[in-house]
Amino acid sequence: MTQTAQSTRSAAGIPGQRTPAEAPVPTVAPPATGLAATVRRAFAVVRGLRSLRPVPARAQEPYGESDGQ
């Protein structure tokens, strides 16, 4: 039976606390230390900054009455 299907109400009608079925898994690893990790992080930062470089804007198309009326 799933956790949501389990009845956890006491005789007083107050819902009880549910315990997790399994321990939570950490989603983010702790940051690595050392020279190799620092170089990897610096390379990732430089690569990210490179993607933010300015690009020339394209020409704006005229709008409105373009036939001269």
Backbone as CSV, one residue per row, in Angstrom:
resi,resn,N_x,N_y,N_z,CA_x,CA_y,CA_z,C_x,C_y,C_z
1,MET,0.852,-1.170,0.000,0.000,0.000,0.000,0.905,1.242,0.000
2,THR,0.565,2.214,-0.794,1.380,3.425,-0.865,1.177,4.285,0.367
3,GLN,2.095,5.229,0.566,2.000,6.099,1.737,0.726,6.926,1.725
4,THR,0.329,7.384,0.560,-0.864,8.228,0.497,-2.132,7.429,0.758
5,ALA,-2.090,6.116,0.524,-3.267,5.289,0.740,-3.363,4.795,2.180
6,GLN,-2.276,4.891,2.949,-2.296,4.426,4.331,-3.157,5.345,5.191
7,SER,-3.871,4.749,6.103,-4.678,5.530,7.035,-3.811,5.869,8.245
8,THR,-3.616,7.171,8.505,-2.771,7.582,9.627,-3.550,8.399,10.643
9,ARG,-4.862,8.392,10.582,-5.661,9.178,11.531,-5.774,8.435,12.864
10,SER,-5.646,9.198,13.913,-5.814,8.619,15.249,-7.303,8.635,15.608
11,ALA,-7.606,8.197,16.820,-9.002,8.178,17.263,-9.568,9.585,17.385
12,ALA,-8.702,10.585,17.612,-9.165,11.969,17.750,-9.394,12.629,16.393
13,GLY,-9.044,11.940,15.313,-9.240,12.511,13.987,-8.107,13.416,13.530
14,ILE,-7.006,13.408,14.262,-5.858,14.238,13.885,-4.902,13.381,13.064
15,PRO,-4.518,13.836,11.894,-3.613,13.021,11.081,-2.250,12.883,11.751
16,GLY,-1.699,11.683,11.674,-0.381,11.427,12.249,0.720,11.756,11.263
17,GLN,1.935,11.820,11.768,3.073,12.136,10.914,3.500,10.892,10.155
18,ARG,3.727,11.040,8.873,4.184,9.929,8.051,5.700,9.914,8.022
19,THR,6.263,8.743,8.113,7.711,8.616,8.000,8.056,8.261,6.561
20,PRO,9.184,8.730,6.059,9.538,8.408,4.674,9.834,6.919,4.517
21,ALA,9.515,6.383,3.367,9.743,4.972,3.102,11.234,4.670,3.014
22,GLU,12.011,5.600,2.512,13.454,5.409,2.395,14.142,6.734,2.681
23,ALA,15.394,6.648,2.998,16.155,7.858,3.316,16.293,8.739,2.075
24,PRO,16.235,10.060,2.226,16.390,10.938,1.066,17.803,10.841,0.492
25,VAL,17.871,10.932,-0.812,19.156,10.857,-1.506,19.615,12.279,-1.803
26,PRO,20.843,12.645,-1.423,21.312,14.004,-1.743,21.423,14.179,-3.254
27,THR,20.946,15.312,-3.746,20.938,15.535,-5.190,22.182,16.238,-5.688
28,VAL,22.838,17.006,-4.816,24.023,17.743,-5.229,25.209,17.231,-4.428
29,ALA,26.266,16.885,-5.146,27.466,16.410,-4.471,28.190,17.586,-3.829
30,PRO,28.875,17.361,-2.747,29.641,18.454,-2.147,30.739,18.915,-3.103
31,PRO,31.077,20.193,-3.089,32.082,20.679,-4.029,33.433,20.011,-3.792
32,ALA,34.084,19.670,-4.877,35.387,19.020,-4.796,36.456,20.040,-4.429
33,THR,37.532,19.546,-3.871,38.641,20.416,-3.502,39.879,19.984,-4.269
34,GLY,40.841,20.871,-4.350,42.087,20.543,-5.024,42.269,21.361,-6.286
35,LEU,43.454,21.238,-6.853,43.812,22.018,-8.038,42.985,21.609,-9.256
36,ALA,42.793,20.309,-9.452,42.033,19.846,-10.618,40.593,20.360,-10.570
37,ALA,39.988,20.344,-9.402,38.617,20.836,-9.270,38.554,22.336,-9.512
38,THR,39.563,23.065,-9.052,39.601,24.513,-9.264,39.735,24.838,-10.742
39,VAL,40.589,24.105,-11.441,40.771,24.325,-12.883,39.488,23.987,-13.632
40,ARG,38.838,22.887,-13.249,37.575,22.516,-13.901,36.514,23.585,-13.702
41,ARG,36.429,24.108,-12.481,35.441,25.152,-12.180,35.754,26.432,-12.947
42,ALA,37.027,26.824,-13.008,37.415,28.029,-13.747,37.091,27.875,-15.227
43,PHE,37.339,26.694,-15.779,37.033,26.456,-17.189,35.529,26.557,-17.438
44,ALA,34.721,26.033,-16.520,33.265,26.117,-16.672,32.789,27.560,-16.585
45,VAL,33.401,28.361,-15.706,33.018,29.769,-15.582,33.379,30.527,-16.848
46,VAL,34.582,30.299,-17.383,35.006,30.979,-18.616,34.099,30.586,-19.770
47,ARG,33.749,29.317,-19.845,32.859,28.864,-20.918,31.491,29.527,-20.794
48,GLY,31.000,29.694,-19.571,29.723,30.368,-19.364,29.790,31.840,-19.708
49,LEU,30.895,32.504,-19.352,31.044,33.921,-19.683,31.153,34.126,-21.189
50,ARG,31.754,33.172,-21.866,31.889,33.274,-23.324,30.518,33.253,-23.992
51,SER,29.582,32.511,-23.415,28.249,32.445,-24.014,27.469,33.732,-23.789
52,LEU,27.946,34.611,-22.900,27.259,35.872,-22.637,27.827,37.032,-23.439
53,ARG,28.744,36.746,-24.363,29.361,37.840,-25.117,28.314,38.530,-25.991
54,PRO,28.484,39.837,-26.233,27.500,40.562,-27.037,27.566,40.142,-28.504
55,VAL,26.438,40.137,-29.140,26.360,39.829,-30.569,25.739,41.028,-31.269
56,PRO,26.132,41.293,-32.513,25.559,42.438,-33.216,24.062,42.231,-33.472
57,ALA,23.313,43.294,-33.311,21.871,43.227,-33.548,21.597,43.268,-35.041
58,ARG,20.554,42.603,-35.451,20.213,42.661,-36.875,19.432,43.937,-37.156
59,ALA,19.356,44.282,-38.399,18.692,45.526,-38.796,17.208,45.459,-38.464
60,GLN,16.665,46.576,-38.008,15.242,46.651,-37.693,14.448,46.877,-38.974
61,GLU,13.432,46.090,-39.139,12.558,46.264,-40.299,11.620,47.439,-40.024
62,PRO,11.405,48.306,-41.005,10.471,49.414,-40.790,9.042,48.876,-40.647
63,TYR,8.235,49.589,-39.901,6.845,49.192,-39.741,5.974,50.431,-39.872
64,GLY,4.721,50.208,-40.052,3.797,51.323,-40.237,3.528,51.528,-41.722
65,GLU,3.302,52.786,-42.099,3.000,53.093,-43.497,4.300,53.179,-44.272
66,SER,4.628,52.096,-44.929,5.888,52.065,-45.664,5.709,52.406,-47.146
67,ASP,4.456,52.627,-47.598,4.249,52.927,-49.017,4.220,54.430,-49.279
68,GLY,4.483,55.254,-48.283,4.589,56.687,-48.495,3.282,57.438,-48.428
69,GLN,2.230,56.882,-47.939,0.952,57.602,-47.889,0.926,58.607,-46.778
